[in-house]
mmCIF file of C-alpha atoms in Angstrom:
data_model
loop_
_atom_site.group_PDB
_atom_site.id
_atom_site.type_symbol
_atom_site.label_atom_id
_atom_site.label_comp_id
_atom_site.label_asym_id
_atom_site.label_seq_id
_atom_site.Cartn_x
_atom_site.Cartn_y
_atom_site.Cartn_z
ATOM 1 C CA MET R 1 18.169 -0.736 2.132
ATOM 2 C CA PHE R 2 16.348 2.467 3.097
ATOM 3 C CA LYS R 3 15.862 2.252 6.880
ATOM 4 C CA TYR R 4 13.318 4.815 8.011
ATOM 5 C CA PHE R 5 12.824 2.965 11.307
ATOM 6 C CA PRO R 6 16.238 2.056 12.787
ATOM 7 C CA THR R 7 14.976 -0.911 14.833
ATOM 8 C CA ASN R 8 12.124 -2.362 12.760
ATOM 9 C CA TYR R 9 13.112 -4.479 9.732
ATOM 10 C CA VAL R 10 9.531 -5.479 8.936
ATOM 11 C CA TRP R 11 8.337 -1.871 8.701
ATOM 12 C CA ASN R 12 11.409 -0.876 6.694
ATOM 13 C CA LEU R 13 10.652 -3.715 4.298
ATOM 14 C CA SER R 14 7.109 -2.388 3.913
ATOM 15 C CA VAL R 15 8.305 1.174 3.272
ATOM 16 C CA ASP R 16 10.854 -0.024 0.718
ATOM 17 C CA LEU R 17 8.244 -2.125 -1.058
ATOM 18 C CA ALA R 18 5.928 0.894 -1.178
ATOM 19 C CA ILE R 19 8.719 2.957 -2.728
ATOM 20 C CA GLU R 20 9.246 0.258 -5.354
ATOM 21 C CA MET R 21 5.502 0.424 -6.079
ATOM 22 C CA GLY R 22 5.640 4.181 -6.680
ATOM 23 C CA ALA R 23 5.213 5.819 -3.261
ATOM 24 C CA ARG R 24 6.341 9.447 -3.005
ATOM 25 C CA ILE R 25 8.960 10.371 -0.426
ATOM 26 C CA GLY R 26 7.043 13.416 0.815
ATOM 27 C CA GLU R 27 3.986 11.264 1.456
ATOM 28 C CA ILE R 28 6.139 8.624 3.141
ATOM 29 C CA GLU R 29 7.544 11.282 5.467
ATOM 30 C CA GLU R 30 4.044 12.484 6.341
ATOM 31 C CA MET R 31 2.879 8.928 7.041
ATOM 32 C CA CYS R 32 5.954 7.706 8.920
ATOM 33 C CA ALA R 33 7.068 10.726 10.963
ATOM 34 C CA PRO R 34 4.390 10.128 13.661
ATOM 35 C CA LEU R 35 5.328 6.412 13.904
ATOM 36 C CA GLN R 36 8.802 6.452 15.453
ATOM 37 C CA GLU R 37 7.541 5.485 18.901
ATOM 38 C CA ALA R 38 4.990 3.005 17.538
ATOM 39 C CA ALA R 39 7.762 1.247 15.599
ATOM 40 C CA ARG R 40 9.206 0.119 18.933
ATOM 41 C CA GLN R 41 5.902 -1.262 20.256
ATOM 42 C CA PRO R 42 4.647 -4.871 20.058
ATOM 43 C CA ASP R 43 3.094 -5.939 16.774
ATOM 44 C CA ALA R 44 -0.579 -5.443 17.643
ATOM 45 C CA ALA R 45 -0.338 -1.847 18.872
ATOM 46 C CA GLY R 46 2.301 -0.806 16.395
ATOM 47 C CA THR R 47 0.555 -2.092 13.301
ATOM 48 C CA GLN R 48 -2.670 -0.334 14.278
ATOM 49 C CA ALA R 49 -0.797 2.966 14.394
ATOM 50 C CA PHE R 50 0.842 2.198 11.040
ATOM 51 C CA ARG R 51 -2.539 1.447 9.519
ATOM 52 C CA ALA R 52 -3.995 4.710 10.798
ATOM 53 C CA THR R 53 -1.418 7.023 9.201
ATOM 54 C CA TRP R 54 -1.125 5.136 5.906
ATOM 55 C CA SER R 55 -4.887 4.826 5.508
ATOM 56 C CA ARG R 56 -5.309 8.514 6.274
ATOM 57 C CA MET R 57 -2.933 9.419 3.446
ATOM 58 C CA ALA R 58 -4.752 7.040 1.098
ATOM 59 C CA ASP R 59 -8.080 8.629 2.056
ATOM 60 C CA LYS R 60 -6.669 12.077 1.309
ATOM 61 C CA LEU R 61 -5.398 10.977 -2.093
ATOM 62 C CA CYS R 62 -8.839 9.556 -2.901
ATOM 63 C CA GLU R 63 -10.398 12.921 -2.023
ATOM 64 C CA LEU R 64 -7.925 14.711 -4.284
ATOM 65 C CA ALA R 65 -8.584 12.188 -7.043
ATOM 66 C CA ALA R 66 -12.328 12.778 -6.771
ATOM 67 C CA GLU R 67 -11.691 16.504 -7.247
ATOM 68 C CA ASP R 68 -9.695 15.685 -10.388
ATOM 69 C CA GLU R 69 -12.551 13.514 -11.633
ATOM 70 C CA ALA R 70 -15.032 16.311 -11.138
ATOM 71 C CA ARG R 71 -12.926 18.495 -13.446
ATOM 72 C CA GLY R 72 -12.529 15.781 -16.052
ATOM 73 C CA ARG R 73 -8.860 15.257 -15.212
ATOM 74 C CA LEU R 74 -9.094 11.481 -15.268
ATOM 75 C CA ILE R 75 -5.436 10.659 -15.868
ATOM 76 C CA SER R 76 -4.441 12.652 -12.795
ATOM 77 C CA ALA R 77 -7.238 11.022 -10.822
ATOM 78 C CA GLY R 78 -6.101 7.571 -11.906
ATOM 79 C CA ASP R 79 -2.550 8.268 -10.785
ATOM 80 C CA LYS R 80 -3.693 9.353 -7.333
ATOM 81 C CA TYR R 81 -6.053 6.392 -6.936
ATOM 82 C CA GLY R 82 -3.204 4.092 -7.924
ATOM 83 C CA ARG R 83 -0.935 5.520 -5.242
ATOM 84 C CA ALA R 84 -3.740 5.458 -2.671
ATOM 85 C CA ALA R 85 -4.219 1.765 -3.416
ATOM 86 C CA THR R 86 -0.524 1.169 -2.725
ATOM 87 C CA TYR R 87 -0.876 2.804 0.691
ATOM 88 C CA TYR R 88 -4.040 0.866 1.566
ATOM 89 C CA LEU R 89 -2.313 -2.392 0.618
ATOM 90 C CA THR R 90 0.825 -1.553 2.589
ATOM 91 C CA ALA R 91 -1.311 -0.937 5.673
ATOM 92 C CA GLU R 92 -3.405 -4.083 5.133
ATOM 93 C CA ARG R 93 -0.365 -6.317 4.652
ATOM 94 C CA LEU R 94 0.922 -5.553 8.164
ATOM 95 C CA GLN R 95 -2.328 -6.406 9.958
ATOM 96 C CA ALA R 96 -2.786 -9.662 11.836
ATOM 97 C CA HIS R 97 -4.992 -12.364 10.365
ATOM 98 C CA GLY R 98 -8.487 -11.685 11.670
ATOM 99 C CA ALA R 99 -7.712 -8.124 12.755
ATOM 100 C CA PRO R 100 -10.944 -6.071 12.877
ATOM 101 C CA GLY R 101 -11.541 -4.301 9.600
ATOM 102 C CA ARG R 102 -8.778 -6.065 7.673
ATOM 103 C CA VAL R 103 -11.075 -7.623 5.064
ATOM 104 C CA ALA R 104 -12.901 -4.319 4.544
ATOM 105 C CA LEU R 105 -9.551 -2.543 4.110
ATOM 106 C CA TYR R 106 -8.487 -5.131 1.529
ATOM 107 C CA GLN R 107 -11.743 -4.771 -0.382
ATOM 108 C CA ARG R 108 -11.331 -0.987 -0.331
ATOM 109 C CA PHE R 109 -7.837 -1.454 -1.752
ATOM 110 C CA LEU R 110 -9.139 -3.649 -4.606
ATOM 111 C CA GLU R 111 -11.823 -1.101 -5.448
ATOM 112 C CA VAL R 112 -9.415 1.848 -5.504
ATOM 113 C CA PHE R 113 -6.745 -0.088 -7.435
ATOM 114 C CA ALA R 114 -9.253 -1.045 -10.150
ATOM 115 C CA LYS R 115 -10.510 2.526 -10.422
ATOM 116 C CA GLY R 116 -6.971 3.832 -10.765
ATOM 117 C CA LEU R 117 -6.208 1.381 -13.588
ATOM 118 C CA ARG R 118 -9.368 2.345 -15.454
ATOM 119 C CA LEU R 119 -9.019 6.110 -15.208
ATOM 120 C CA ALA R 120 -5.307 6.126 -16.011
ATOM 121 C CA GLY R 121 -5.880 3.837 -19.000
ATOM 122 C CA GLU R 122 -3.145 1.431 -17.948
ATOM 123 C CA ASN R 123 -2.254 -1.650 -19.976
ATOM 124 C CA CYS R 124 -3.607 -3.997 -17.341
ATOM 125 C CA GLU R 125 -6.766 -6.116 -17.279
ATOM 126 C CA ARG R 126 -8.201 -8.142 -14.416
ATOM 127 C CA VAL R 127 -8.899 -11.773 -15.388
ATOM 128 C CA GLU R 128 -10.317 -14.812 -13.606
ATOM 129 C CA ILE R 129 -8.893 -18.302 -14.167
ATOM 130 C CA PRO R 130 -11.099 -21.335 -13.406
ATOM 131 C CA TYR R 131 -9.803 -23.350 -10.459
ATOM 132 C CA GLY R 132 -12.064 -26.153 -9.287
ATOM 133 C CA ASP R 133 -15.391 -24.619 -8.309
ATOM 134 C CA GLN R 134 -13.706 -21.232 -7.702
ATOM 135 C CA TYR R 135 -11.203 -19.113 -9.626
ATOM 136 C CA LEU R 136 -7.794 -17.496 -9.343
ATOM 137 C CA SER R 137 -7.652 -13.772 -10.039
ATOM 138 C CA GLY R 138 -4.918 -12.316 -12.200
ATOM 139 C CA LEU R 139 -3.687 -9.181 -13.934
ATOM 140 C CA LEU R 140 -2.999 -9.508 -17.664
ATOM 141 C CA VAL R 141 -0.560 -7.047 -19.256
ATOM 142 C CA ARG R 142 -0.244 -7.291 -23.037
ATOM 143 C CA ALA R 143 3.019 -7.211 -24.975
ATOM 144 C CA GLU R 144 3.643 -4.020 -26.906
ATOM 145 C CA GLY R 145 4.340 -3.992 -30.633
ATOM 146 C CA VAL R 146 3.565 -7.660 -31.233
ATOM 147 C CA ASP R 147 1.399 -8.918 -34.090
ATOM 148 C CA GLY R 148 -0.130 -12.310 -33.446
ATOM 149 C CA PRO R 149 0.301 -14.583 -30.416
ATOM 150 C CA ALA R 150 2.849 -13.246 -27.920
ATOM 151 C CA PRO R 151 5.128 -14.991 -25.449
ATOM 152 C CA ILE R 152 4.063 -14.597 -21.828
ATOM 153 C CA LEU R 153 5.630 -14.804 -18.391
ATOM 154 C CA VAL R 154 3.298 -15.982 -15.617
ATOM 155 C CA GLN R 155 4.331 -14.346 -12.331
ATOM 156 C CA VAL R 156 3.385 -15.661 -8.885
ATOM 157 C CA ASN R 157 3.617 -14.308 -5.363
ATOM 158 C CA GLY R 158 5.742 -15.184 -2.384
ATOM 159 C CA LEU R 159 4.440 -15.697 1.150
ATOM 160 C CA ASP R 160 2.872 -12.278 1.647
ATOM 161 C CA SER R 161 2.912 -10.405 -1.665
ATOM 162 C CA THR R 162 -0.052 -9.858 -3.988
ATOM 163 C CA LYS R 163 -0.499 -9.587 -7.735
ATOM 164 C CA GLU R 164 -0.942 -5.825 -7.453
ATOM 165 C CA MET R 165 2.381 -5.465 -5.641
ATOM 166 C CA LYS R 166 4.192 -7.392 -8.352
ATOM 167 C CA TYR R 167 2.443 -5.379 -11.051
ATOM 168 C CA ARG R 168 3.353 -2.044 -9.482
ATOM 169 C CA VAL R 169 7.003 -2.956 -8.912
ATOM 170 C CA GLY R 170 7.289 -2.999 -12.680
ATOM 171 C CA LEU R 171 8.308 -6.334 -14.198
ATOM 172 C CA PRO R 172 5.124 -6.598 -16.328
ATOM 173 C CA ARG R 173 5.752 -3.134 -17.795
ATOM 174 C CA TRP R 174 9.412 -3.905 -18.507
ATOM 175 C CA LEU R 175 8.403 -7.141 -20.221
ATOM 176 C CA ALA R 176 5.688 -5.440 -22.289
ATOM 177 C CA GLN R 177 8.326 -3.057 -23.655
ATOM 178 C CA ARG R 178 10.303 -6.131 -24.700
ATOM 179 C CA GLY R 179 7.403 -7.802 -26.518
ATOM 180 C CA VAL R 180 6.443 -10.224 -23.743
ATOM 181 C CA SER R 181 3.010 -10.346 -22.087
ATOM 182 C CA SER R 182 2.526 -10.935 -18.357
ATOM 183 C CA LEU R 183 -0.037 -12.729 -16.230
ATOM 184 C CA VAL R 184 0.390 -11.929 -12.530
ATOM 185 C CA VAL R 185 -1.642 -14.312 -10.377
ATOM 186 C CA ASP R 186 -2.852 -14.515 -6.786
ATOM 187 C CA GLN R 187 -2.204 -18.233 -6.369
ATOM 188 C CA PRO R 188 -3.578 -20.241 -3.397
ATOM 189 C CA GLY R 189 -2.214 -18.851 -0.143
ATOM 190 C CA THR R 190 -1.939 -15.259 -1.418
ATOM 191 C CA GLY R 191 -3.973 -12.174 -2.249
ATOM 192 C CA GLU R 192 -7.610 -12.690 -3.160
ATOM 193 C CA ALA R 193 -7.292 -16.472 -3.192
ATOM 194 C CA LEU R 194 -6.523 -16.507 0.527
ATOM 195 C CA ARG R 195 -8.356 -13.437 1.777
ATOM 196 C CA LEU R 196 -11.650 -13.716 -0.101
ATOM 197 C CA HIS R 197 -11.884 -17.372 -1.165
ATOM 198 C CA GLY R 198 -10.122 -19.270 1.620
ATOM 199 C CA LEU R 199 -7.752 -21.025 -0.802
ATOM 200 C CA THR R 200 -4.677 -21.939 1.232
ATOM 201 C CA ALA R 201 -1.202 -22.751 -0.063
ATOM 202 C CA VAL R 202 -0.216 -26.213 -1.290
ATOM 203 C CA HIS R 203 3.303 -27.569 -1.641
ATOM 204 C CA ASP R 204 2.604 -29.186 -5.032
ATOM 205 C CA SER R 205 2.374 -25.905 -6.912
ATOM 206 C CA GLU R 206 1.894 -27.645 -10.250
ATOM 207 C CA ARG R 207 -1.664 -28.285 -9.056
ATOM 208 C CA TRP R 208 -2.634 -24.652 -9.688
ATOM 209 C CA ALA R 209 0.100 -23.801 -12.201
ATOM 210 C CA SER R 210 -1.256 -26.377 -14.657
ATOM 211 C CA LYS R 211 -4.705 -24.764 -14.479
ATOM 212 C CA ILE R 212 -3.122 -21.444 -15.409
ATOM 213 C CA VAL R 213 -1.472 -23.004 -18.461
ATOM 214 C CA ASP R 214 -4.785 -24.647 -19.412
ATOM 215 C CA TRP R 215 -6.420 -21.216 -19.396
ATOM 216 C CA LEU R 216 -3.631 -19.547 -21.362
ATOM 217 C CA GLU R 217 -3.873 -22.231 -24.037
ATOM 218 C CA THR R 218 -7.450 -21.138 -24.741
ATOM 219 C CA ARG R 219 -6.355 -17.597 -25.707
ATOM 220 C CA ASN R 220 -5.508 -16.680 -29.281
ATOM 221 C CA ASP R 221 -3.277 -13.784 -28.167
ATOM 222 C CA ILE R 222 -0.805 -16.087 -26.383
ATOM 223 C CA ASP R 223 1.725 -18.459 -27.944
ATOM 224 C CA PRO R 224 1.232 -21.726 -26.005
ATOM 225 C CA LYS R 225 4.805 -22.827 -26.791
ATOM 226 C CA ARG R 226 6.274 -19.707 -25.136
ATOM 227 C CA ILE R 227 4.805 -19.654 -21.630
ATOM 228 C CA GLY R 228 7.336 -18.996 -18.865
ATOM 229 C CA LEU R 229 6.939 -18.895 -15.085
ATOM 230 C CA GLU R 230 8.532 -16.564 -12.523
ATOM 231 C CA GLY R 231 8.270 -16.615 -8.751
ATOM 232 C CA VAL R 232 9.398 -14.110 -6.124
ATOM 233 C CA SER R 233 10.526 -14.994 -2.579
ATOM 234 C CA LEU R 234 8.528 -18.102 -1.577
ATOM 235 C CA GLY R 235 7.661 -18.159 -5.268
ATOM 236 C CA GLY R 236 11.313 -19.174 -5.549
ATOM 237 C CA TYR R 237 10.050 -22.540 -4.319
ATOM 238 C CA TYR R 238 6.661 -22.593 -6.071
ATOM 239 C CA CYS R 239 8.085 -21.742 -9.494
ATOM 240 C CA PRO R 240 10.826 -24.406 -9.804
ATOM 241 C CA ARG R 241 8.487 -27.023 -8.389
ATOM 242 C CA ALA R 242 5.785 -26.156 -10.939
ATOM 243 C CA VAL R 243 8.224 -26.038 -13.871
ATOM 244 C CA ALA R 244 9.595 -29.428 -12.824
ATOM 245 C CA PHE R 245 6.173 -31.094 -12.909
ATOM 246 C CA GLU R 246 4.434 -29.063 -15.661
ATOM 247 C CA PRO R 247 6.372 -29.624 -18.921
ATOM 248 C CA ARG R 248 4.390 -27.015 -20.872
ATOM 249 C CA PHE R 249 6.368 -24.187 -19.260
ATOM 250 C CA ALA R 250 9.096 -23.026 -21.639
ATOM 251 C CA CYS R 251 11.360 -21.472 -18.979
ATOM 252 C CA GLY R 252 11.567 -20.574 -15.308
ATOM 253 C CA VAL R 253 12.880 -17.650 -13.245
ATOM 254 C CA VAL R 254 13.219 -17.154 -9.512
ATOM 255 C CA TRP R 255 13.649 -13.681 -8.026
ATOM 256 C CA GLY R 256 15.038 -14.763 -4.692
ATOM 257 C CA ALA R 257 15.846 -18.469 -4.505
ATOM 258 C CA ASN R 258 13.932 -20.370 -1.821
ATOM 259 C CA HIS R 259 15.324 -23.864 -2.139
ATOM 260 C CA ASP R 260 14.565 -25.204 1.338
ATOM 261 C CA TRP R 261 11.796 -23.297 3.088
ATOM 262 C CA ARG R 262 11.502 -25.994 5.773
ATOM 263 C CA ASP R 263 15.048 -25.123 6.893
ATOM 264 C CA VAL R 264 14.160 -21.423 6.929
ATOM 265 C CA GLN R 265 11.297 -22.137 9.346
ATOM 266 C CA LYS R 266 13.547 -24.101 11.670
ATOM 267 C CA LYS R 267 16.041 -21.241 11.658
ATOM 268 C CA ARG R 268 13.283 -18.731 12.389
ATOM 269 C CA LEU R 269 12.135 -20.795 15.335
ATOM 270 C CA ALA R 270 15.717 -20.499 16.555
ATOM 271 C CA LYS R 271 15.532 -16.690 16.083
ATOM 272 C CA GLU R 272 17.773 -16.711 13.002
ATOM 273 C CA GLY R 273 16.914 -14.564 9.966
ATOM 274 C CA SER R 274 14.456 -11.716 9.489
ATOM 275 C CA PHE R 275 10.657 -12.032 9.432
ATOM 276 C CA PRO R 276 8.848 -10.534 6.403
ATOM 277 C CA VAL R 277 5.620 -9.633 8.248
ATOM 278 C CA PRO R 278 4.451 -9.001 11.823
ATOM 279 C CA HIS R 279 2.526 -11.769 13.587
ATOM 280 C CA TYR R 280 4.679 -14.155 11.538
ATOM 281 C CA TRP R 281 3.664 -17.530 12.964
ATOM 282 C CA GLU R 282 -0.037 -16.653 12.876
ATOM 283 C CA HIS R 283 0.433 -15.538 9.282
ATOM 284 C CA VAL R 284 2.106 -18.710 8.032
ATOM 285 C CA ARG R 285 -0.472 -20.927 9.735
ATOM 286 C CA TRP R 286 -3.195 -18.920 7.973
ATOM 287 C CA VAL R 287 -1.437 -19.136 4.605
ATOM 288 C CA TRP R 288 -1.007 -22.905 4.801
ATOM 289 C CA GLY R 289 -4.264 -23.717 6.582
ATOM 290 C CA ALA R 290 -2.447 -25.234 9.572
ATOM 291 C CA LYS R 291 -4.389 -25.765 12.784
ATOM 292 C CA ASP R 292 -1.357 -25.337 15.061
ATOM 293 C CA MET R 293 2.431 -25.116 15.013
ATOM 294 C CA ASP R 294 2.961 -28.875 14.860
ATOM 295 C CA ASP R 295 0.665 -29.066 11.855
ATOM 296 C CA PHE R 296 2.458 -26.154 10.194
ATOM 297 C CA MET R 297 5.925 -27.610 10.723
ATOM 298 C CA ALA R 298 4.723 -30.922 9.267
ATOM 299 C CA ILE R 299 3.511 -29.074 6.175
ATOM 300 C CA ALA R 300 6.777 -27.127 5.938
ATOM 301 C CA GLU R 301 8.719 -30.402 5.771
ATOM 302 C CA GLN R 302 7.408 -30.816 2.214
ATOM 303 C CA VAL R 303 8.465 -27.344 1.037
ATOM 304 C CA HIS R 304 11.894 -27.973 -0.460
ATOM 305 C CA LEU R 305 13.352 -28.677 -3.891
ATOM 306 C CA ASP R 306 15.750 -31.543 -3.202
ATOM 307 C CA GLY R 307 14.972 -34.390 -5.588
ATOM 308 C CA VAL R 308 12.764 -32.124 -7.718
ATOM 309 C CA LEU R 309 14.992 -29.929 -9.860
ATOM 310 C CA GLU R 310 16.511 -32.765 -11.856
ATOM 311 C CA ARG R 311 13.161 -32.903 -13.682
ATOM 312 C CA VAL R 312 13.573 -29.381 -15.113
ATOM 313 C CA GLU R 313 14.501 -29.583 -18.819
ATOM 314 C CA VAL R 314 13.965 -25.966 -19.916
ATOM 315 C CA PRO R 315 16.044 -22.768 -19.532
ATOM 316 C CA PHE R 316 16.133 -21.456 -15.971
ATOM 317 C CA LEU R 317 17.404 -18.243 -14.345
ATOM 318 C CA VAL R 318 18.186 -18.207 -10.612
ATOM 319 C CA THR R 319 18.648 -14.740 -9.068
ATOM 320 C CA HIS R 320 19.402 -13.709 -5.504
ATOM 321 C CA GLY R 321 20.475 -10.648 -3.547
ATOM 322 C CA GLU R 322 24.004 -10.769 -2.137
ATOM 323 C CA LYS R 323 22.852 -9.481 1.281
ATOM 324 C CA ASP R 324 19.475 -11.240 1.554
ATOM 325 C CA SER R 325 18.682 -11.311 5.277
ATOM 326 C CA GLN R 326 15.673 -13.630 4.922
ATOM 327 C CA ILE R 327 16.939 -16.454 2.697
ATOM 328 C CA PRO R 328 20.674 -17.314 2.864
ATOM 329 C CA LEU R 329 22.617 -16.964 -0.373
ATOM 330 C CA HIS R 330 23.783 -20.572 -0.335
ATOM 331 C CA TRP R 331 20.262 -21.746 -1.215
ATOM 332 C CA ALA R 332 20.538 -19.989 -4.579
ATOM 333 C CA GLN R 333 23.695 -21.943 -5.315
ATOM 334 C CA ARG R 334 21.913 -25.156 -4.282
ATOM 335 C CA THR R 335 19.043 -24.489 -6.683
ATOM 336 C CA TYR R 336 21.440 -23.734 -9.534
ATOM 337 C CA ASP R 337 23.597 -26.792 -8.812
ATOM 338 C CA GLN R 338 20.594 -29.130 -8.967
ATOM 339 C CA LEU R 339 19.314 -27.798 -12.319
ATOM 340 C CA VAL R 340 21.557 -30.346 -14.039
ATOM 341 C CA ASN R 341 19.194 -31.037 -16.953
ATOM 342 C CA SER R 342 18.361 -27.448 -17.831
ATOM 343 C CA PRO R 343 19.808 -26.661 -21.285
ATOM 344 C CA LYS R 344 20.408 -23.026 -20.270
ATOM 345 C CA ARG R 345 20.843 -22.379 -16.572
ATOM 346 C CA GLU R 346 22.207 -19.202 -15.066
ATOM 347 C CA LEU R 347 22.902 -17.992 -11.541
ATOM 348 C CA LYS R 348 22.859 -14.194 -11.145
ATOM 349 C CA ILE R 349 23.797 -12.686 -7.792
ATOM 350 C CA PHE R 350 22.876 -9.015 -7.473
ATOM 351 C CA THR R 351 25.667 -7.086 -5.759
ATOM 352 C CA GLU R 352 26.101 -3.552 -4.467
ATOM 353 C CA ARG R 353 27.419 -2.514 -7.869
ATOM 354 C CA GLU R 354 24.023 -2.911 -9.564
ATOM 355 C CA GLY R 355 21.813 -2.839 -6.446
ATOM 356 C CA GLY R 356 19.037 -5.191 -5.477
ATOM 357 C CA VAL R 357 21.113 -6.924 -2.806
ATOM 358 C CA GLN R 358 18.277 -7.427 -0.333
ATOM 359 C CA HIS R 359 15.585 -10.105 -0.386
ATOM 360 C CA SER R 360 14.134 -10.337 -3.899
ATOM 361 C CA SER R 361 15.757 -6.949 -4.607
ATOM 362 C CA PHE R 362 13.139 -4.994 -2.643
ATOM 363 C CA ASP R 363 15.800 -2.387 -1.931
ATOM 364 C CA ASN R 364 16.206 -1.571 -5.648
ATOM 365 C CA SER R 365 14.257 -3.580 -8.182
ATOM 366 C CA ALA R 366 15.000 -1.547 -11.319
ATOM 367 C CA ASN R 367 18.320 -2.996 -12.427
ATOM 368 C CA ALA R 368 17.549 -6.484 -11.178
ATOM 369 C CA GLY R 369 14.139 -6.424 -12.846
ATOM 370 C CA ALA R 370 15.647 -5.230 -16.117
ATOM 371 C CA TYR R 371 18.141 -8.105 -16.026
ATOM 372 C CA ILE R 372 15.304 -10.588 -15.548
ATOM 373 C CA ALA R 373 13.203 -8.952 -18.276
ATOM 374 C CA ASP R 374 16.107 -9.102 -20.734
ATOM 375 C CA TRP R 375 16.797 -12.763 -19.974
ATOM 376 C CA VAL R 376 13.128 -13.647 -20.410
ATOM 377 C CA ALA R 377 12.898 -11.699 -23.692
ATOM 378 C CA GLU R 378 16.003 -13.445 -25.023
ATOM 379 C CA THR R 379 14.691 -16.843 -23.946
ATOM 380 C CA LEU R 380 11.074 -16.531 -25.103
ATOM 381 C CA GLY R 381 11.699 -14.606 -28.315
ATOM 382 C CA GLY R 382 10.982 -11.046 -27.290
ATOM 383 C CA ARG R 383 13.337 -8.106 -27.888
ATOM 384 C CA THR R 384 15.939 -6.221 -25.887
ATOM 385 C CA ALA R 385 16.216 -3.178 -28.147
ATOM 386 C CA LEU R 386 13.766 -1.014 -30.090
#
């Protein structure tokens, strides 16, 4: 794990995630060098300082991109807008719920991200999936070199990630190379669903996952018999739960097993384990729509996979980092052990040899992501060689 700030795991996590999304080390140095003292301050003051330097770099990149646009250099402009969006999102993610200007910063991020995609001509399209009287937003990445309906892997967030983060880390691109499409979704409790539409998380993830499958079945470019589901971090709970109760999924993958999130909350109350974001307890109450801590802990009691996984009857890959400091490794073994009816189950622990040992491989996603992409391609009928 790259530790720019010796005493601040949450900020280091954010920097590492930004690197995985394509941040440049020179820009990271410019943004982080003034923050050494702020990294030791309480959340509120520290995160404001973090936002200031990261937003300033994003603003500068947008100015440079506009200069490229004026000269007709749209690919270069798109690349800079894309990186600026990563910096805006990294700053936004650390802000407290309700912090002044947070919603405006998020909307600025969405605008810049979309512009970067368009100008760079990336294989990525924003889509909207009907969900009750609202919708879930997603990013659709098409398989490369496939004639006719393609297999697809639906990818969902954890507690605090967004669809754009998962897209930028690279799994959709690696899958496209292997002949598998991707749909990365902001499910309830994450991204746009939470920030702009007030859709909070639910423990019965099949409620929204089934709506995603309904939508995919209407598309003639997707093979409805080859729809898989992957979840990262808290998605390591959402994904197995949804696959267990939605039989139309053809396989499941977790990138960071999260078998018993209720236990994780109890441990965090006891000061055990690392927090993924500042203002943690405010954040989780916001995500789950809890009015207070008692309400939140009652909700968390439902967020576990015991008695659920026996329903899974499709191939399933469980992955976990050997040195995960957020979710103990033994929960990955528990998930694997309970997948007794999966016809093809596999437990893959990422070690120092291949990297990706931290939570959901945020320290080095390349080799871990390639392993997942290969497994998915083999399982859904893609390819692992050209």
